[in-house]
PDB file of C-alpha atoms and ligand atoms in Angstrom:
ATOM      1  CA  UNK U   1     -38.758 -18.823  44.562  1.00 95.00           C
ATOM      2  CA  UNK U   2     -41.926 -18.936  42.445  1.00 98.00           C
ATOM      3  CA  UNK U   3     -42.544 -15.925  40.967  1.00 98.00           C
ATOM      4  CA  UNK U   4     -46.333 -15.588  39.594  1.00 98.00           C
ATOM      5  CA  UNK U   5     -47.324 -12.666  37.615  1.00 98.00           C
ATOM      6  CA  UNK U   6     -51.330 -12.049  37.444  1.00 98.00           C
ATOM      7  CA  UNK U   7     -52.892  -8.996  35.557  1.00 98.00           C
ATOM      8  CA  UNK U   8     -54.019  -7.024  38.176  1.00 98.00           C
ATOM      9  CA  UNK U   9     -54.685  -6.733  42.137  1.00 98.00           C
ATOM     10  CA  UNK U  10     -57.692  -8.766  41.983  1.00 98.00           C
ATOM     11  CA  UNK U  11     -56.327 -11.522  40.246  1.00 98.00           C
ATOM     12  CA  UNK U  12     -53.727 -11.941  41.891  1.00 98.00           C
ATOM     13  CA  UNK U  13     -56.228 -11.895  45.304  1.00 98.00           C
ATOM     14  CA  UNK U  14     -57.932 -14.685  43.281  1.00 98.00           C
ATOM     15  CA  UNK U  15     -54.472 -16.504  42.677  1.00 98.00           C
ATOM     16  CA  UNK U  16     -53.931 -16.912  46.223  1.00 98.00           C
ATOM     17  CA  UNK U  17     -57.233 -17.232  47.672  1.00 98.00           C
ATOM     18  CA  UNK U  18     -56.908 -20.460  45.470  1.00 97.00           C
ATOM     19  CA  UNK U  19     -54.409 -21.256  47.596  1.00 97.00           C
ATOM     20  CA  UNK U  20     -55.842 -20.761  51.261  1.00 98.00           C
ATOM     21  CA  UNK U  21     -58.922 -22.728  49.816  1.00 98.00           C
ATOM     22  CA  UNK U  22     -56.787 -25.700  48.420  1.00 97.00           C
ATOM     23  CA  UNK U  23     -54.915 -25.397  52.269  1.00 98.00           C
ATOM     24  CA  UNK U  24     -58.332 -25.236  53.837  1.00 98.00           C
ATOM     25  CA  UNK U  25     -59.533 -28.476  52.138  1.00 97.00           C
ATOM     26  CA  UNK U  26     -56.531 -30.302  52.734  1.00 97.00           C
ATOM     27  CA  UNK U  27     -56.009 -28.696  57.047  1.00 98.00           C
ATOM     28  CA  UNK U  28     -59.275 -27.190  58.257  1.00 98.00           C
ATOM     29  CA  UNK U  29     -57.751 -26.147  61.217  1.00 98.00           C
ATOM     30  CA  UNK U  30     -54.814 -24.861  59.995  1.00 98.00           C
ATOM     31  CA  UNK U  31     -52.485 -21.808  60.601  1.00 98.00           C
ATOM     32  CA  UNK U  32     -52.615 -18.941  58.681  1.00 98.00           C
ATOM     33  CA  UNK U  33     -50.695 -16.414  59.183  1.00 98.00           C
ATOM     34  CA  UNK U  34     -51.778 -12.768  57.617  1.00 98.00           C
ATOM     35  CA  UNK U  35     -49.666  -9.485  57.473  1.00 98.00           C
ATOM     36  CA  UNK U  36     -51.476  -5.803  57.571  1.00 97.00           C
ATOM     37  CA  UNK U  37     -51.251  -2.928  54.875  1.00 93.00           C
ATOM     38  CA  UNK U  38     -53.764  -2.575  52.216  1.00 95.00           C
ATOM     39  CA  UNK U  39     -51.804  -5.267  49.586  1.00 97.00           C
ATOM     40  CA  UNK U  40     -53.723  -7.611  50.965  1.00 98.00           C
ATOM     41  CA  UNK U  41     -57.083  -6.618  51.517  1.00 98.00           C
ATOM     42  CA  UNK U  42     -58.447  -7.575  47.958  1.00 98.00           C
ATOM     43  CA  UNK U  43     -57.445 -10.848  48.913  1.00 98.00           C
ATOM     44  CA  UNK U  44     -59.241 -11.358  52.306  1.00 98.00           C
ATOM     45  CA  UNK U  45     -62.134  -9.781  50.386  1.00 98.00           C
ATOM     46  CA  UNK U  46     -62.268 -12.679  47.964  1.00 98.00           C
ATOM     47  CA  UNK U  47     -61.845 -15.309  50.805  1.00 98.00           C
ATOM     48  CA  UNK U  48     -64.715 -13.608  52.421  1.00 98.00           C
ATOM     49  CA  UNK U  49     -66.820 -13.443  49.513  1.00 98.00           C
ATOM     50  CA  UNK U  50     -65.891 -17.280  49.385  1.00 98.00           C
ATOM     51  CA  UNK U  51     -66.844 -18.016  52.921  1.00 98.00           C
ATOM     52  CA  UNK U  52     -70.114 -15.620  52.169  1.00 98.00           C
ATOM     53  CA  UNK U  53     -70.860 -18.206  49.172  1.00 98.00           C
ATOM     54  CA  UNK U  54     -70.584 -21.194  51.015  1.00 98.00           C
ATOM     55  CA  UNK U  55     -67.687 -22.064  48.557  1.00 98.00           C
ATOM     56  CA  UNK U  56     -65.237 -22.543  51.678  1.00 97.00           C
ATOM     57  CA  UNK U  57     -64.892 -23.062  54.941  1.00 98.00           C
ATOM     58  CA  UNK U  58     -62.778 -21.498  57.261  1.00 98.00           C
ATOM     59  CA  UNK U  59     -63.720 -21.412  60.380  1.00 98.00           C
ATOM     60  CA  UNK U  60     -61.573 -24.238  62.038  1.00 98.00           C
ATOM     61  CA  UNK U  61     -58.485 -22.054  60.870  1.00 98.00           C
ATOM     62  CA  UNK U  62     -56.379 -20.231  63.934  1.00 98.00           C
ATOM     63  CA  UNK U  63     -54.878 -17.349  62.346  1.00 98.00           C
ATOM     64  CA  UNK U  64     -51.788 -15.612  63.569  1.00 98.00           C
ATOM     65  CA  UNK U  65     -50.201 -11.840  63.328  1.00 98.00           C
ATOM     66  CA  UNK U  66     -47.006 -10.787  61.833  1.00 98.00           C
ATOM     67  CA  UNK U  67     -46.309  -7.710  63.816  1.00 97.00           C
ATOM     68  CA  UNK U  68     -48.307  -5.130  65.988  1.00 97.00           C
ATOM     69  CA  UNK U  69     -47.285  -1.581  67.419  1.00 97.00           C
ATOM     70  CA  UNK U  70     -46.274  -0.718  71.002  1.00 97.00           C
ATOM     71  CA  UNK U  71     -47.214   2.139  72.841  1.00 94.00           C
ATOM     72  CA  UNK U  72     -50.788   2.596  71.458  1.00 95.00           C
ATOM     73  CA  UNK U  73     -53.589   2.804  73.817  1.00 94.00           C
ATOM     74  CA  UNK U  74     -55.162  -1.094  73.895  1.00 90.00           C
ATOM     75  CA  UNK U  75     -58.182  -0.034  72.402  1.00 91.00           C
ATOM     76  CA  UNK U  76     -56.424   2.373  69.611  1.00 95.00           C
ATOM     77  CA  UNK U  77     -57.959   1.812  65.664  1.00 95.00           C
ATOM     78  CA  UNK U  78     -54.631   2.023  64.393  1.00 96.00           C
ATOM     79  CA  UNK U  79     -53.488  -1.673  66.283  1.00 97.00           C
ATOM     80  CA  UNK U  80     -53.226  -4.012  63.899  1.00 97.00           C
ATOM     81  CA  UNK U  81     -55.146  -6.310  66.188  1.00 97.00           C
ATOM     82  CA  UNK U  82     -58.228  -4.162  64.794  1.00 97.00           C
ATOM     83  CA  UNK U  83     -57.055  -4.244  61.533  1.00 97.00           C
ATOM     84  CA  UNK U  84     -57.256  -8.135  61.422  1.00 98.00           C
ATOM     85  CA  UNK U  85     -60.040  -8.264  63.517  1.00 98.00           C
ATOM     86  CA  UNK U  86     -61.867  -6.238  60.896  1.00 98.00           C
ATOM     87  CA  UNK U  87     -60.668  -7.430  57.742  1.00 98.00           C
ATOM     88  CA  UNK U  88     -59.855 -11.430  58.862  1.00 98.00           C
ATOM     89  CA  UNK U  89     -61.388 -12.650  61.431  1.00 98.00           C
ATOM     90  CA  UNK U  90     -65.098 -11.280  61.494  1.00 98.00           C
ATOM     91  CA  UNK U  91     -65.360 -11.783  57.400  1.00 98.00           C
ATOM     92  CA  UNK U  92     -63.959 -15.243  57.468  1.00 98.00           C
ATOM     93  CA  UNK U  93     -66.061 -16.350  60.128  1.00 98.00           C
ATOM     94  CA  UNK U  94     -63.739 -17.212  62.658  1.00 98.00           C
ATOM     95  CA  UNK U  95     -63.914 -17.043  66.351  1.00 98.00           C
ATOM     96  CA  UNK U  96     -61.468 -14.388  67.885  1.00 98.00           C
ATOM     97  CA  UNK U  97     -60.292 -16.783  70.213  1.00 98.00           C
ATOM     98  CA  UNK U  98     -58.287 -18.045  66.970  1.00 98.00           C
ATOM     99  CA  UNK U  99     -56.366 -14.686  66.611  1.00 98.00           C
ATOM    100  CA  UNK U 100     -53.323 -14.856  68.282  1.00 98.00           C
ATOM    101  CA  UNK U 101     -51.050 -11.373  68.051  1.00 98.00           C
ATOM    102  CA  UNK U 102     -48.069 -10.230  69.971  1.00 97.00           C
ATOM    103  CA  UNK U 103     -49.253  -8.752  73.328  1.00 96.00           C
ATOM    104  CA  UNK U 104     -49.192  -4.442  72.071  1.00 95.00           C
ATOM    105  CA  UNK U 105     -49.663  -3.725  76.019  1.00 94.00           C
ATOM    106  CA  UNK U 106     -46.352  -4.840  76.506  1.00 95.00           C
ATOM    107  CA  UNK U 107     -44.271  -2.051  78.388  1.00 93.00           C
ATOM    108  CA  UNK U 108     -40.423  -1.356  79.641  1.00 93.00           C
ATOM    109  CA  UNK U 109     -38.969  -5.041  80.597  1.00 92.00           C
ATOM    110  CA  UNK U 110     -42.107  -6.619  79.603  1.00 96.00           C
ATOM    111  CA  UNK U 111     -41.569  -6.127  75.983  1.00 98.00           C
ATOM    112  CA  UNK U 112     -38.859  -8.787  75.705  1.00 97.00           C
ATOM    113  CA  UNK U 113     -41.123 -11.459  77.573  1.00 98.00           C
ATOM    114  CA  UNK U 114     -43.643 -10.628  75.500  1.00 98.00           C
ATOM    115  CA  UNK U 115     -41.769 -11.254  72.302  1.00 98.00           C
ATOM    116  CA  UNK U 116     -40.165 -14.378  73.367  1.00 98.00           C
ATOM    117  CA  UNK U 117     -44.039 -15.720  74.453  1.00 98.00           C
ATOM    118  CA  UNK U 118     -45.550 -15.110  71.167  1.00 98.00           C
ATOM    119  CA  UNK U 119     -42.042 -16.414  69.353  1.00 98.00           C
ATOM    120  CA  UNK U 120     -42.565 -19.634  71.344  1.00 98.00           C
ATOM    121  CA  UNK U 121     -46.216 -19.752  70.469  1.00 98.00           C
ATOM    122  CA  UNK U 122     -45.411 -19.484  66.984  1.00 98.00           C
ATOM    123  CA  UNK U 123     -43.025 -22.566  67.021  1.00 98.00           C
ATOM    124  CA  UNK U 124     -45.592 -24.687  69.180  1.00 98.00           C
ATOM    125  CA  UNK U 125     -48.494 -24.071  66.873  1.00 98.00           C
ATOM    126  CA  UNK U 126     -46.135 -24.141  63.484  1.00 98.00           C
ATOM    127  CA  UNK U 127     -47.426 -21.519  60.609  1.00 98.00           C
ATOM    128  CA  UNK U 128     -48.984 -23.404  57.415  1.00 98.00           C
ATOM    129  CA  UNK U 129     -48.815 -20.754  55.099  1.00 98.00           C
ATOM    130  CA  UNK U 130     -48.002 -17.326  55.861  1.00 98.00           C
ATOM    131  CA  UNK U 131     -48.889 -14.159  53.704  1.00 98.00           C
ATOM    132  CA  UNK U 132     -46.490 -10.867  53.375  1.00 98.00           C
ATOM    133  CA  UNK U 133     -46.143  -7.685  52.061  1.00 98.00           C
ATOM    134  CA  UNK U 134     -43.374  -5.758  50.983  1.00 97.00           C
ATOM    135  CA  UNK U 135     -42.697  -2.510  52.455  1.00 92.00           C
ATOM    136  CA  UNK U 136     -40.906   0.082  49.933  1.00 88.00           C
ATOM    137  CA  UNK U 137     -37.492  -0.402  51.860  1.00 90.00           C
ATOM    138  CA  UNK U 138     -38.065  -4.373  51.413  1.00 95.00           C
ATOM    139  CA  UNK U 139     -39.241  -4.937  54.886  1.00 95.00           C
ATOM    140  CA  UNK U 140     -41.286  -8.056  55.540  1.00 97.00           C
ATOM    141  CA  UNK U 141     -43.274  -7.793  58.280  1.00 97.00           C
ATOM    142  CA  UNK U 142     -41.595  -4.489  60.343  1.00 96.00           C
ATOM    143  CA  UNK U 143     -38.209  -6.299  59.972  1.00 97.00           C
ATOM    144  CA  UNK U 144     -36.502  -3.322  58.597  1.00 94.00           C
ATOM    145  CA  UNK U 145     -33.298  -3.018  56.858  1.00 96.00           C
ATOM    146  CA  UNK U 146     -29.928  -4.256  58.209  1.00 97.00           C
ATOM    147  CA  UNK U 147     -32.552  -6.909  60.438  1.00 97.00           C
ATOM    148  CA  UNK U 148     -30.554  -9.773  61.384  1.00 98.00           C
ATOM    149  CA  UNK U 149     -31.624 -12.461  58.651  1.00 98.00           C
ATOM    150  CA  UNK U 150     -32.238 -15.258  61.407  1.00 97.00           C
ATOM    151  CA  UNK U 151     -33.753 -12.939  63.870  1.00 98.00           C
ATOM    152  CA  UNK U 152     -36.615 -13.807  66.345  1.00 98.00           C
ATOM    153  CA  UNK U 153     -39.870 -12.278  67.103  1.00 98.00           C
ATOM    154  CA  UNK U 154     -38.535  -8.922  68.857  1.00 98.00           C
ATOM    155  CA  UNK U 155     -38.946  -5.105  69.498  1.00 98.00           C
ATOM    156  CA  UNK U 156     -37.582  -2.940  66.320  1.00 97.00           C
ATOM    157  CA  UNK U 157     -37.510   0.511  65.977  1.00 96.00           C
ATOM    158  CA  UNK U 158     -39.355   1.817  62.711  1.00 95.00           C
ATOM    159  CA  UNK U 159     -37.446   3.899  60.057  1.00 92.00           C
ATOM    160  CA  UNK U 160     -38.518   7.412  59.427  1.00 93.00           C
ATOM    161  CA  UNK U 161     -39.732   6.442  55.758  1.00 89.00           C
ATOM    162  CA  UNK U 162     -42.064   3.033  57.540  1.00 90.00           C
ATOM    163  CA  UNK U 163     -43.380   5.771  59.390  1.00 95.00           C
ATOM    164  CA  UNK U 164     -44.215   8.250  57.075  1.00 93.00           C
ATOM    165  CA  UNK U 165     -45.373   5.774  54.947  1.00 89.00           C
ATOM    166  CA  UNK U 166     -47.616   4.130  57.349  1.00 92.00           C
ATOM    167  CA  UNK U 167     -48.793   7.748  58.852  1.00 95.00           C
ATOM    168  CA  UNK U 168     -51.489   8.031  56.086  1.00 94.00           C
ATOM    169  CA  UNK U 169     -53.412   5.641  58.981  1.00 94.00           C
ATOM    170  CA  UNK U 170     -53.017   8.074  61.808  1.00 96.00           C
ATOM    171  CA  UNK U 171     -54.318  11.243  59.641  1.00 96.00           C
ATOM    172  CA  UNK U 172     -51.143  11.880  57.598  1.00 96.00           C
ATOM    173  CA  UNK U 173     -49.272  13.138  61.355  1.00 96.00           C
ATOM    174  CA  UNK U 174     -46.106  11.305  61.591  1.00 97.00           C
ATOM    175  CA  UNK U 175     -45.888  12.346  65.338  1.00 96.00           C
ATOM    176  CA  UNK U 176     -48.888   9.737  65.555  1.00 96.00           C
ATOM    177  CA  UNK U 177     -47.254   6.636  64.450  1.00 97.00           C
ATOM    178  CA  UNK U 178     -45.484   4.641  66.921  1.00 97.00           C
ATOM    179  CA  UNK U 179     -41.736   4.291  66.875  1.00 97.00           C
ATOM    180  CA  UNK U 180     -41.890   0.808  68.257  1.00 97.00           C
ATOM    181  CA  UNK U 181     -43.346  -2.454  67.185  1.00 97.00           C
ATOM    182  CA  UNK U 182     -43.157  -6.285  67.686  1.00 98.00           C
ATOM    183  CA  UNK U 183     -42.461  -8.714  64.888  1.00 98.00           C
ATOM    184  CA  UNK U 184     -42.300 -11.950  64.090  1.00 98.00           C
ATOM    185  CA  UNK U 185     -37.892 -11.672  62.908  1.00 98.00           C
ATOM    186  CA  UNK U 186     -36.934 -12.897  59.916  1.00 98.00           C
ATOM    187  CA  UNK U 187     -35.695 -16.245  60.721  1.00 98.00           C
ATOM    188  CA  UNK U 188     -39.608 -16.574  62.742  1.00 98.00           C
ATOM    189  CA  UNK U 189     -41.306 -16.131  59.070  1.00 98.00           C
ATOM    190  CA  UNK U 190     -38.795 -18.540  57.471  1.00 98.00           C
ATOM    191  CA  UNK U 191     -40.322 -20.742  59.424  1.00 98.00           C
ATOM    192  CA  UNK U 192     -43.687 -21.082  58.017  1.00 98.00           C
ATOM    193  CA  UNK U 193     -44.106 -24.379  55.529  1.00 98.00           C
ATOM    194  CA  UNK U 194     -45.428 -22.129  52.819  1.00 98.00           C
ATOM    195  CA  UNK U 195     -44.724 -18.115  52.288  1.00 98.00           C
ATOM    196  CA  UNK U 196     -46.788 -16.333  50.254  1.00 98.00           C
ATOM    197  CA  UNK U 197     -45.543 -12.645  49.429  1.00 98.00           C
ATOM    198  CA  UNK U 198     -48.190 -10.519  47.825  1.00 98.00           C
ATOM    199  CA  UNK U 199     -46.943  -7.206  46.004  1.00 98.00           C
ATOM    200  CA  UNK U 200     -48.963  -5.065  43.935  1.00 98.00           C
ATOM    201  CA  UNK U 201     -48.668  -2.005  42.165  1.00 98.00           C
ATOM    202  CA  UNK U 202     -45.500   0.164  40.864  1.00 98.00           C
ATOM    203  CA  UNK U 203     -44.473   1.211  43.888  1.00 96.00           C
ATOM    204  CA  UNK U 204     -43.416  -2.123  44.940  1.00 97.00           C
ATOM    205  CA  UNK U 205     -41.422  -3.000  41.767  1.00 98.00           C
ATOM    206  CA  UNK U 206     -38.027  -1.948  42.644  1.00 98.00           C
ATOM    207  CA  UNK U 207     -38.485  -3.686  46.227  1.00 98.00           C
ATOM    208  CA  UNK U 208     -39.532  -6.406  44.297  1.00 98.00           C
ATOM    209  CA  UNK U 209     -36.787  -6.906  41.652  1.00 98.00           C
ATOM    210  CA  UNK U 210     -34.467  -6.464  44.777  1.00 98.00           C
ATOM    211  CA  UNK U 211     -35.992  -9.080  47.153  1.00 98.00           C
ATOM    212  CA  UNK U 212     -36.348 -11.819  43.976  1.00 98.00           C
ATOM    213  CA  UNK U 213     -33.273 -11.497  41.980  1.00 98.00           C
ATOM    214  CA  UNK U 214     -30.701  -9.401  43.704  1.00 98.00           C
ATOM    215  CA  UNK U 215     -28.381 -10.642  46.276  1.00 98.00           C
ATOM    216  CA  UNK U 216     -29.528 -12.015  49.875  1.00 98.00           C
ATOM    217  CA  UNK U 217     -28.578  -9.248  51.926  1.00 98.00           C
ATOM    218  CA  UNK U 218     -29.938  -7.799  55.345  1.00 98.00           C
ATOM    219  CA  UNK U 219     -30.276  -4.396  52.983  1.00 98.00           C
ATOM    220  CA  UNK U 220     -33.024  -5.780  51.571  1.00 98.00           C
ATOM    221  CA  UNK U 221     -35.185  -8.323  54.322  1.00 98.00           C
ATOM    222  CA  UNK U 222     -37.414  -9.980  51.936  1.00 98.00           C
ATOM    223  CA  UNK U 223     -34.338 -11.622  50.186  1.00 98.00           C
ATOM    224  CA  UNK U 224     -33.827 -13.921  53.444  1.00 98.00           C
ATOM    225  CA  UNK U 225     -36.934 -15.141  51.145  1.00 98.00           C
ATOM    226  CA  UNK U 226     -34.761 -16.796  48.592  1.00 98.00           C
ATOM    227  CA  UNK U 227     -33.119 -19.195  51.378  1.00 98.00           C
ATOM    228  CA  UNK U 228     -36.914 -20.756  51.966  1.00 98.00           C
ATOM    229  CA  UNK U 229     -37.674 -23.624  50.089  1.00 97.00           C
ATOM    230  CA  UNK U 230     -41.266 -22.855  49.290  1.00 98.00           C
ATOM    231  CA  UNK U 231     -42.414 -19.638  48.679  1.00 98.00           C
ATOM    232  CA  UNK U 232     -44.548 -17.731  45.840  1.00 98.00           C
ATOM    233  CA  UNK U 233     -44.159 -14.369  45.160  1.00 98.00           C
ATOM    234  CA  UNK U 234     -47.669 -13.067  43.508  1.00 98.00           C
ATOM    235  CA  UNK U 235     -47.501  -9.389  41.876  1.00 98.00           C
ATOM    236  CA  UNK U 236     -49.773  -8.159  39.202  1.00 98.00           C
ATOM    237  CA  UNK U 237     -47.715  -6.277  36.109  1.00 98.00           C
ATOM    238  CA  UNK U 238     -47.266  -3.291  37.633  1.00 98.00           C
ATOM    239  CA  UNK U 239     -45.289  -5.047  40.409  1.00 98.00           C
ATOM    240  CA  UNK U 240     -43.596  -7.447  38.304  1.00 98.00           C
ATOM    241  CA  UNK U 241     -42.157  -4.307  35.820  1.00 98.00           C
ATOM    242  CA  UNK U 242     -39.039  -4.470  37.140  1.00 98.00           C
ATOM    243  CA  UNK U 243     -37.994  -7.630  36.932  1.00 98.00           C
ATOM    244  CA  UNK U 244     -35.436  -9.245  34.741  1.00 98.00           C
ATOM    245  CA  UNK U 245     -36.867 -12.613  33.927  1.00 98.00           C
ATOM    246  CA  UNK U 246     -40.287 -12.560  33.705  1.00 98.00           C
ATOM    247  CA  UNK U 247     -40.511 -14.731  30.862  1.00 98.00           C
ATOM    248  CA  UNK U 248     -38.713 -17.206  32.576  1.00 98.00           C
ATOM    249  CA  UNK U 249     -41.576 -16.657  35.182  1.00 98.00           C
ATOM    250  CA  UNK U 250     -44.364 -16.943  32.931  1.00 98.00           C
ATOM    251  CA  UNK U 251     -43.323 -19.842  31.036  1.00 98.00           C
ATOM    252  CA  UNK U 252     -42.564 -21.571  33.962  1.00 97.00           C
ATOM    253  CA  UNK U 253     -46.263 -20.945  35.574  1.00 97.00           C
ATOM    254  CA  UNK U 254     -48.163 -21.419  32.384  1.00 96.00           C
ATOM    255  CA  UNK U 255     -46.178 -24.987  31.979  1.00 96.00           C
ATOM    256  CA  UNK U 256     -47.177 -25.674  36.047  1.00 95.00           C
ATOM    257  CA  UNK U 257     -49.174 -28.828  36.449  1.00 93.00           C
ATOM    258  CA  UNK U 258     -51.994 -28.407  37.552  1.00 88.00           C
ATOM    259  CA  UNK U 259     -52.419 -30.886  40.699  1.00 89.00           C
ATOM    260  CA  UNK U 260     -49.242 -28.730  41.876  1.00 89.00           C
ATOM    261  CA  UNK U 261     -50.839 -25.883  42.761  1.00 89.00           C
ATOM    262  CA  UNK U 262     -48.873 -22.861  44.460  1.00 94.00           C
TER     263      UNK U 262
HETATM  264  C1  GLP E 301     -46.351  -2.378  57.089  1.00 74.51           C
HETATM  265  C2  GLP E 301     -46.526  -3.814  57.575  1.00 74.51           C
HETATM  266  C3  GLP E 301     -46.038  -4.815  56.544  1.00 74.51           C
HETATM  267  C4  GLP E 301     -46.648  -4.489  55.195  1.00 74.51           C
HETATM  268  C5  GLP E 301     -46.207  -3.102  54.776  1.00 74.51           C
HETATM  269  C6  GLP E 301     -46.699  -2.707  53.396  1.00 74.51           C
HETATM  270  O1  GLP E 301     -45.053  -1.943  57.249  1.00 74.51           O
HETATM  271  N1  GLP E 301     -45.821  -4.035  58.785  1.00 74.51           N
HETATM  272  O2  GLP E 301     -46.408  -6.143  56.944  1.00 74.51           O
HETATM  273  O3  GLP E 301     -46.247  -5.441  54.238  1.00 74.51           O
HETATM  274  O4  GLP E 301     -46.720  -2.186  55.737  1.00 74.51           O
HETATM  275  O5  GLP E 301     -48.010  -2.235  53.462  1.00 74.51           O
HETATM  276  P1  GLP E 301     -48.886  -1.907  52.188  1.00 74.51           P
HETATM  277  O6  GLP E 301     -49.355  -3.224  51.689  1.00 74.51           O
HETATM  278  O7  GLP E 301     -49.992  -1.048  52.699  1.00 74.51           O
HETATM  279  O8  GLP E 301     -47.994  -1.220  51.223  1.00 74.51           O
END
């Protein structure tokens, strides 16, 4: 794993919008694949202040979701359909015939079909680079702990701290948030050519520290991570502060060739 350590939030958005750009030049239409959660917002706001400069061009890219909620009305704000709607797909200038998500209307025996389609989907178009988060727990995507490590897109049933964490979106009343999602599984995102796990802030560190340099345990999902053979991990200090060998890190990234890139 490459661990990169920027300053802050919006250099690290900078760091890896580097990296979509360099992708974009070298695939226009390739597959991106974005998570939710506000860790990476600063970095679809650079790309779209790219796109807005003429700098890039990302239109030809099809862009594809990590996970989605069940049981939410189809038109709900909270999907995270919306969210990427909002925050991807309108800003980058891409059509939303590009956005492909796991179906949230999906009900009873439905659900399974529905997770095996988009799993299937996901193999036939083959994910370039895909971006993460990190929830506090270590969850990538809503694989939460104990996830099989070479799980499939499925159903999963959220723990009480995803939800209370995520229930500052559906006015701070945990009763709101769905108990249900869809998400790509573990071995779906191991998958993708390139991951890209963004992580930012202090609340992140100790999910951090665990995912990079502790053992690769279903305890902690993001440490499947470690059995990928290319993926960055991009955290500003506050993220990085509790890890053991960030000089090792540094050195390592301020020795980096250049025509390497991430
Ligand atoms: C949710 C999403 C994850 C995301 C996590 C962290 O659980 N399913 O993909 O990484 O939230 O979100 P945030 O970046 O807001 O902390």
């Amino acid at each position: 794993m490459e661990v990169v350590i920027r300053k802050d939030e919006s250099s690290v958005a900078a760091l890896v919008a580097d990296a979509v750009d360099r992708l974009a030049r070298a695939k226009p239409d390739a597959v991106l694949g974005v998570a939710t959660g506000d860790t990476p917002i600063p970095l679809y706001r650079e790309l779209a202040r790219r796109v807005d400069a003429g700098a890039i061009d990302l239109s030809r890219f099809r862009v594809v979701m990590l996970d989605e909620y069940l049981g939410l009305p189809a038109h709900h704000d909270q999907l995270y359909r919306r969210f990427v709607e909002q925050e991807v797909i309108g800003p980058l200038g891409i059509d939303p015939d590009r956005l492909y998500g796991p179906d949230s209307t999906a009900r009873g025996e439905q659900v399974d079909r529905a997770a095996l389609h988009y799993d299937t989907l996901l193999t036939r178009l083959g994910v370039d680079l895909q971006i993460l988060g990190i929830g506090s727990d270590g969850h990538i995507g809503f694989n939460e702990p104990m996830s099989s490590l070479a799980s499939r897109t499925r159903i999963k049933t959220l723990t009480e701290q995803t939800r209370r964490d995520n229930s500052r979106f559906f006015h701070g009343d945990l009763a709101r948030v769905p108990t249900h999602v869809l998400t790509q599984g573990i071995g779906t995102i191991l998958d993708a050519s390139h991951v890209v796990l963004v992580a930012t802030g202090v609340g992140k560190a100790a999910a951090v520290a665990a995912a990079v340099e502790g053992p690769v345990t279903a305890r902690v999902p993001a440490s499947a991570l470690q059995l990928h053979r290319h993926v960055t991990v991009a955290v500003d200090e506050d993220g990085a502060s509790e890890l053991r060998y960030v000089d090792y890190y540094r050195h390592t990234y301020d020795n980096k060739p250049d025509w390497q890139g991430l």
